[in-house]
Coordinates of C-alpha atoms in Angstrom, one line a residue:
T10 CA 101.7 106.6 111.8
A11 CA 100.1 104.6 109.1
N12 CA 99.9 104.4 105.3
D13 CA 96.8 105.1 103.2
A14 CA 95.9 103.0 100.1
S15 CA 98.1 105.2 98.0
G16 CA 101.2 104.4 100.1
I17 CA 101.3 107.9 101.7
T18 CA 102.4 108.1 105.3
Y19 CA 100.4 110.2 107.7
N20 CA 100.2 110.8 111.4
Q21 CA 96.8 109.4 112.6
G22 CA 96.9 112.0 115.4
G23 CA 95.6 109.7 118.1
V24 CA 92.3 108.9 116.6
G25 CA 90.7 105.6 117.5
A26 CA 90.1 104.1 120.9
S27 CA 93.2 101.8 120.5
S28 CA 95.5 104.8 120.8
R29 CA 93.7 106.6 123.5
T30 CA 92.6 105.9 127.1
I31 CA 90.0 107.8 129.1
E32 CA 91.3 109.0 132.4
N33 CA 88.7 108.4 135.0
K34 CA 90.5 106.2 137.6
L35 CA 88.8 107.6 140.6
Q36 CA 85.3 106.6 139.6
E37 CA 84.2 103.0 140.1
T38 CA 82.2 100.9 137.7
V39 CA 78.4 101.0 138.0
S40 CA 75.7 99.0 136.3
V41 CA 72.3 100.5 135.3
L42 CA 70.8 97.5 137.1
D43 CA 72.1 98.9 140.4
F44 CA 69.8 101.9 139.9
G45 CA 66.7 99.9 139.1
A46 CA 66.9 99.5 135.4
V47 CA 65.2 96.3 134.2
G48 CA 65.9 96.0 130.5
D49 CA 62.8 93.8 129.8
G50 CA 61.5 95.9 126.9
V51 CA 58.4 96.9 128.9
T52 CA 59.6 98.9 131.9
D53 CA 60.5 102.6 131.4
D54 CA 64.2 102.7 132.4
T55 CA 64.9 106.3 131.7
A56 CA 65.4 107.5 135.3
A57 CA 67.5 104.5 136.2
I58 CA 69.9 104.9 133.3
Q59 CA 70.2 108.6 133.9
A60 CA 71.0 108.0 137.6
A61 CA 73.9 105.8 136.5
L62 CA 75.1 108.2 133.9
A63 CA 75.1 111.0 136.6
I64 CA 77.8 109.1 138.4
G65 CA 80.0 108.9 135.3
G66 CA 83.0 106.7 134.9
L67 CA 82.4 103.2 133.5
V68 CA 78.6 102.5 133.2
T69 CA 77.5 99.1 132.0
L70 CA 74.3 98.1 130.2
P71 CA 73.8 94.4 130.5
E72 CA 72.0 92.5 127.8
G73 CA 68.4 93.6 127.4
T74 CA 66.1 96.2 125.8
Y75 CA 65.9 99.4 127.8
L76 CA 62.9 101.6 127.1
V77 CA 63.4 105.4 127.4
T78 CA 60.9 108.3 127.0
R79 CA 61.5 111.9 126.2
S80 CA 61.6 114.4 129.0
A81 CA 64.0 116.9 127.4
S82 CA 65.7 117.6 124.1
I83 CA 68.2 114.9 125.1
I84 CA 66.8 111.9 126.9
L85 CA 70.0 110.7 128.5
T86 CA 72.8 113.1 129.3
C87 CA 76.5 112.3 130.0
I88 CA 79.2 114.0 132.0
S89 CA 82.8 114.1 131.1
G90 CA 84.7 110.8 131.4
T91 CA 81.7 108.6 130.9
R92 CA 82.2 105.2 129.3
L93 CA 78.9 103.5 128.4
I94 CA 79.4 99.9 127.6
G95 CA 76.7 97.4 126.4
V96 CA 76.9 93.9 125.0
P97 CA 77.4 94.2 121.2
G98 CA 74.3 93.1 119.4
K99 CA 72.4 92.4 122.6
T100 CA 71.9 95.7 124.4
T101 CA 69.3 98.1 123.0
I102 CA 68.1 101.5 124.1
K103 CA 64.7 102.1 122.5
V104 CA 62.5 105.2 122.4
S105 CA 59.1 104.1 123.6
A106 CA 57.1 107.3 123.4
S107 CA 56.8 109.9 120.6
P108 CA 59.4 112.6 121.2
V109 CA 59.8 116.0 119.6
A110 CA 63.3 117.0 118.5
T111 CA 65.2 114.7 120.8
A112 CA 68.4 112.7 120.9
I113 CA 68.6 109.4 122.8
I114 CA 72.0 110.2 124.4
G115 CA 74.3 113.3 124.4
S116 CA 74.9 116.6 126.1
T117 CA 74.4 120.3 125.3
S118 CA 77.1 121.2 127.9
A119 CA 80.8 121.1 127.3
V120 CA 82.1 117.5 127.9
T121 CA 85.2 115.5 127.0
D122 CA 86.4 111.9 126.9
I123 CA 83.0 110.2 126.1
S124 CA 82.9 106.7 124.8
V125 CA 79.9 104.5 123.8
T126 CA 80.5 100.8 123.0
G127 CA 78.2 97.9 122.1
V128 CA 74.8 99.7 122.2
I129 CA 71.9 99.5 119.7
F130 CA 70.0 102.8 119.4
D131 CA 66.4 102.3 118.2
G132 CA 64.5 105.5 117.5
G133 CA 61.2 103.7 116.8
S134 CA 60.8 106.0 113.7
F135 CA 59.4 108.7 116.0
A136 CA 59.6 112.2 114.5
S137 CA 62.8 114.3 114.9
T138 CA 64.8 111.6 116.7
S139 CA 68.6 111.1 116.6
G140 CA 70.9 108.6 118.3
I141 CA 74.0 110.3 119.8
D142 CA 74.3 114.1 119.9
F143 CA 77.2 115.9 121.4
T144 CA 77.3 119.5 120.0
N145 CA 80.1 120.5 122.4
V146 CA 82.4 117.6 123.0
K147 CA 86.2 117.5 123.0
R148 CA 86.8 113.8 122.4
L149 CA 84.2 111.2 121.4
T150 CA 84.6 107.5 120.6
V151 CA 81.8 105.3 119.3
E152 CA 82.5 101.6 118.7
D153 CA 80.4 98.5 117.8
C154 CA 77.1 100.4 117.9
K155 CA 74.0 100.1 115.7
F156 CA 71.5 102.8 114.8
F157 CA 68.0 102.0 113.6
D158 CA 64.9 103.9 112.6
L159 CA 66.1 107.4 113.4
T160 CA 64.4 110.3 111.6
T161 CA 67.3 112.7 111.8
H162 CA 71.0 111.7 112.5
G163 CA 72.8 108.6 113.9
I164 CA 75.7 110.5 115.4
V165 CA 76.2 114.3 115.7
A166 CA 79.4 115.8 117.1
G167 CA 81.2 119.1 117.0
E168 CA 78.4 120.9 115.4
L169 CA 78.6 124.1 117.5
V170 CA 82.1 124.0 119.1
L171 CA 85.4 122.7 117.7
A172 CA 86.0 119.1 118.7
E173 CA 89.5 117.6 118.9
D174 CA 88.9 114.0 118.1
V175 CA 85.9 111.9 116.9
S176 CA 86.3 108.2 116.2
V177 CA 83.5 105.9 114.9
E178 CA 84.3 102.3 114.2
R179 CA 82.4 99.1 113.3
G180 CA 79.0 100.9 113.4
E181 CA 75.9 99.9 111.5
F182 CA 73.3 102.5 110.3
R183 CA 69.9 101.4 108.9
T184 CA 67.0 103.6 108.0
V185 CA 68.5 106.8 109.3
T186 CA 66.7 109.6 107.5
V187 CA 69.4 112.4 107.4
N188 CA 73.0 111.7 108.2
G189 CA 74.6 108.6 109.6
I190 CA 77.6 110.5 110.9
K191 CA 77.5 114.3 111.0
V192 CA 80.7 115.8 112.2
L193 CA 81.1 119.4 111.1
N194 CA 83.6 121.2 113.4
T195 CA 86.3 118.7 114.3
R196 CA 90.1 118.6 114.0
R197 CA 90.2 114.9 113.5
L198 CA 87.6 112.5 112.3
Y199 CA 88.2 108.7 112.0
A200 CA 85.4 106.7 110.4
N201 CA 86.4 103.1 109.8
N202 CA 84.7 99.9 109.0
N203 CA 81.1 101.1 109.3
K204 CA 78.1 99.9 107.4
F205 CA 75.3 102.1 106.0
F206 CA 72.0 100.9 104.6
D207 CA 68.7 102.4 103.4
F208 CA 69.9 106.0 103.6
V209 CA 68.1 109.0 101.9
T210 CA 70.6 111.8 102.3
S211 CA 74.3 111.7 103.3
P212 CA 75.6 108.8 105.4
I213 CA 78.9 110.7 106.3
D214 CA 78.8 114.5 106.3
T215 CA 82.0 116.3 107.3
G216 CA 82.5 120.1 107.3
P217 CA 84.9 122.9 108.2
T218 CA 86.6 123.7 111.5
V219 CA 85.2 126.5 113.5
S220 CA 88.4 128.5 112.9
A221 CA 89.8 128.5 109.4
D222 CA 93.3 128.4 110.9
D223 CA 92.8 125.0 112.5
E224 CA 94.1 122.3 110.3
A225 CA 91.7 119.3 110.1
L226 CA 92.3 115.6 109.3
R227 CA 89.5 113.4 108.1
I228 CA 90.2 109.7 107.6
I229 CA 87.3 107.8 106.1
T230 CA 88.3 104.2 105.3
N231 CA 86.9 100.8 104.6
N232 CA 83.2 101.7 105.1
Y233 CA 80.4 100.0 103.2
F234 CA 77.4 101.9 101.8
N235 CA 74.4 100.1 100.2
N236 CA 71.5 102.3 99.3
D237 CA 68.3 100.2 99.0
S238 CA 66.1 103.2 99.8
A239 CA 63.5 104.3 97.2
G240 CA 63.4 107.6 99.0
W241 CA 67.0 108.6 98.2
T242 CA 67.2 112.4 97.7
S243 CA 69.0 113.2 94.5
G244 CA 71.9 115.7 94.8
H245 CA 73.1 114.4 98.2
S246 CA 76.5 112.9 98.6
T247 CA 77.4 109.5 100.1
I248 CA 80.7 110.9 101.6
S249 CA 81.0 114.7 102.0
L250 CA 84.5 116.1 102.3
L251 CA 85.6 119.6 103.4
G252 CA 88.6 120.7 105.4
D253 CA 92.4 120.0 105.3
R254 CA 93.8 116.5 104.7
C255 CA 90.8 114.4 103.8
L256 CA 91.9 110.8 103.2
C257 CA 89.1 108.7 101.7
Y258 CA 90.0 105.2 100.6
G259 CA 89.0 101.6 100.6
N260 CA 85.2 102.4 100.8
T261 CA 82.5 100.5 98.9
I262 CA 79.5 102.4 97.6
I263 CA 76.5 100.8 95.9
G264 CA 73.8 103.2 94.8
G265 CA 73.1 106.6 96.3
G266 CA 75.2 109.7 95.8
H267 CA 78.8 110.6 95.1
I268 CA 82.1 111.2 97.0
V269 CA 82.3 115.0 96.9
V270 CA 84.9 117.6 97.8
H271 CA 82.7 120.5 98.6
S272 CA 83.2 124.1 97.5
A273 CA 85.2 126.0 100.1
G274 CA 84.6 129.5 98.8
G275 CA 83.7 130.8 102.3
F276 CA 87.2 130.2 103.6
A277 CA 89.9 132.8 103.6
R278 CA 92.7 130.4 102.9
E279 CA 93.4 127.4 100.6
L280 CA 92.3 124.0 101.8
A281 CA 94.7 121.3 100.7
D282 CA 95.4 117.6 100.5
Y283 CA 92.4 115.5 99.4
R284 CA 93.2 111.9 98.5
I285 CA 90.4 109.8 97.1
S286 CA 91.8 106.4 96.3
N287 CA 91.0 102.7 95.9
N288 CA 87.2 103.1 96.4
S289 CA 84.6 100.9 94.7
I290 CA 81.6 102.8 93.4
T291 CA 78.7 101.1 91.6
D292 CA 75.5 102.6 90.2
P293 CA 75.6 106.0 91.8
I294 CA 72.9 108.5 91.1
G295 CA 74.8 111.3 89.2
N296 CA 78.6 111.5 89.4
A297 CA 80.7 108.9 91.2
I298 CA 83.3 111.4 92.4
T299 CA 83.0 115.2 92.3
G300 CA 85.9 117.6 93.1
N301 CA 84.9 121.2 93.5
Q302 CA 87.8 123.6 93.0
D303 CA 87.6 127.1 94.1
I304 CA 90.3 127.4 96.7
N305 CA 90.6 123.6 97.2
S306 CA 93.9 122.3 96.0
A307 CA 95.9 119.0 95.6
I308 CA 92.9 116.8 94.9
V309 CA 94.4 113.3 94.1
I310 CA 91.9 110.8 92.7
T311 CA 93.5 107.5 91.9
G312 CA 92.9 103.7 91.8
N313 CA 89.1 103.9 92.1
T314 CA 86.8 101.4 90.5
I315 CA 83.6 103.0 89.0
K316 CA 80.7 101.3 87.3
G317 CA 77.2 102.3 86.1
C318 CA 77.2 106.1 86.6
T319 CA 74.2 108.0 85.4
L320 CA 76.5 111.1 84.8
S321 CA 80.3 111.3 85.0
G322 CA 82.7 108.9 86.7
I323 CA 84.9 111.8 87.8
S324 CA 83.8 115.4 87.6
V325 CA 86.2 118.3 88.4
V326 CA 84.5 121.7 88.5
G327 CA 85.4 125.2 89.6
D328 CA 88.1 127.9 89.0
G329 CA 91.9 127.5 88.7
L330 CA 92.0 124.1 87.1
A331 CA 95.1 124.8 85.1
S332 CA 97.2 126.0 88.0
K333 CA 96.4 123.5 90.6
P334 CA 98.3 120.2 91.1
N335 CA 95.6 117.7 90.6
R336 CA 96.0 114.1 89.4
T337 CA 93.3 111.6 88.4
T338 CA 94.0 108.1 87.3

């Protein structure tokens, strides 16, 4: 358990690598160098890295720049239980040939217990390129990774099938055209201490669970957003919230869009417990915080610092305002 910035106790539900181990004791550690990868920034290392990932278990990427080229919709695919570990700030996987609709690493098959640590993902600004894309993953942990020059998303998880647990910590996202973190169908999302720069749409985009009966928990805390992009698309949010129990606190936002509780009119039940507290928001385009109320309830907005809005500091819209237990301070 832990307390949010409002002093409210909640069960973190196992999110975060510190509270979860990946069971893969029967598989030995392998290095991509053992399969012929060079990491010199010149050699095409796609086949060598894929051969290591096919073994699974703990796969190490020593310091270097590993060039990869597109041969499928996902360049490098993982199996369940894979732990890919690089040297933070010194290991890069870089796309070296123009792909079409590709992700650098991921899987379209059902997988679980995937972790990626200490890797820089460089998309080379090629069209339709994302970093990490697992549309059918049960548990995913991404730590100490950087995402540069990607023309779609940094991380995509749980888009097609309900994921149990997605954790992203200490990441850095620069010049990512669409979403930094896009997690739509997930019971638990933990996004902590990440940095986002030069974004043009939504750095963090969360959404509903596959089944409206599955209670969701989103914890988005202590992230930093600085929008220096002249191409920012008006109307997009910086943090997009939808689901049950969205705890959004301690974030710093400079420029760009708002923190938004999205309309949930498509759900058959009431979605409850939104807590937006102790965030610092400066010079947003439009509102700083928007709470859409149709069947959303219990939206608590408290202790935030807001400066330089072009529209409202806090905007609450929708039906049922008089009957719902909201509090703004």
